Coordinates of C-alpha atoms in Angstrom, one line a residue:
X12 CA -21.4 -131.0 -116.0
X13 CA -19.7 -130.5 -119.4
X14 CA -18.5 -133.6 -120.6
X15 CA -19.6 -137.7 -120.0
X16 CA -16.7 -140.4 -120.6
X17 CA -17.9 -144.5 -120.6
X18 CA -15.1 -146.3 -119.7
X19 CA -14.7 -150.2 -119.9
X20 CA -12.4 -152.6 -117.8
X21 CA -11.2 -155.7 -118.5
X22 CA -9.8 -158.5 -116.9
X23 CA -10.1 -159.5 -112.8
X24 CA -12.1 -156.0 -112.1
X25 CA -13.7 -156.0 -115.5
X26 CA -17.0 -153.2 -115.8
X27 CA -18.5 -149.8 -116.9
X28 CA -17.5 -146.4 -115.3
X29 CA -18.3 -143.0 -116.2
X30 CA -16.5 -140.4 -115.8
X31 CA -17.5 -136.6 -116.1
X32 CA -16.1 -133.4 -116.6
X33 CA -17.7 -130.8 -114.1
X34 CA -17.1 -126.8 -114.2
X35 CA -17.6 -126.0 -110.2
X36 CA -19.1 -122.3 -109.1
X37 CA -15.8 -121.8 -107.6
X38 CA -14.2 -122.4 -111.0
X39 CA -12.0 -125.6 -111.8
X40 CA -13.0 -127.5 -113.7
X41 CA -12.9 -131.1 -112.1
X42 CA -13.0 -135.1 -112.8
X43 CA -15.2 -137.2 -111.3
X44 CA -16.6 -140.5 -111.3
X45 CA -20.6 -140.8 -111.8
X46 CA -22.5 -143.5 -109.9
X47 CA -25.4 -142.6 -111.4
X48 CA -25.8 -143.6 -115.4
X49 CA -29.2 -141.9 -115.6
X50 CA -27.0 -138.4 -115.4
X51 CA -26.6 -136.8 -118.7
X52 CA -24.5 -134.0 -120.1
X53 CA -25.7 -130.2 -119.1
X54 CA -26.9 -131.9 -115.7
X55 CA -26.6 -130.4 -112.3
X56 CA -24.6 -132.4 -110.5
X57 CA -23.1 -132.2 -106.5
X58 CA -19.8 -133.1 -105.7
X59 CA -18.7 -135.5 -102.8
X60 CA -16.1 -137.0 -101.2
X61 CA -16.0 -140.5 -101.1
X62 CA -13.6 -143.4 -100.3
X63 CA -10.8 -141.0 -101.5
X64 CA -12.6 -140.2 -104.8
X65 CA -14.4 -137.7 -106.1
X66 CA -17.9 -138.0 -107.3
X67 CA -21.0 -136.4 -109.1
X68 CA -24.1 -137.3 -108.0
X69 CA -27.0 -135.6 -109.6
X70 CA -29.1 -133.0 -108.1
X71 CA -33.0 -133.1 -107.9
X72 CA -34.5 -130.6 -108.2

């Protein structure tokens, strides 16, 4: 993972999300949302499918 975004929402929905910037083995370079706020930047992270989104979730190694 390259890059971390905090994002804040306001109003009905308000909250935090974070969003990161992940260069995949295959090569694109993606967006995804992080469930995880632990996750940091230089982290390896797996991608998922989820509820139509895309997420990183880190990996333990």
């Amino acid at each position: 993972m390259t890059e971390l975004t905090r994002s804040v929402v306001a109003g009905s929905e308000a909250g935090m999300y974070m969003l990161a910037t992940v260069l995949s083995d295959a090569g694109p370079v993606l967006i995804a949302r992080v469930l995880d706020e632990a996750v940091q930047r230089g982290d390896t992270v797996a991608l998922v499918l989820r509820d139509g989104g895309i997420y990183a979730d880190p990996v333990h190694e």
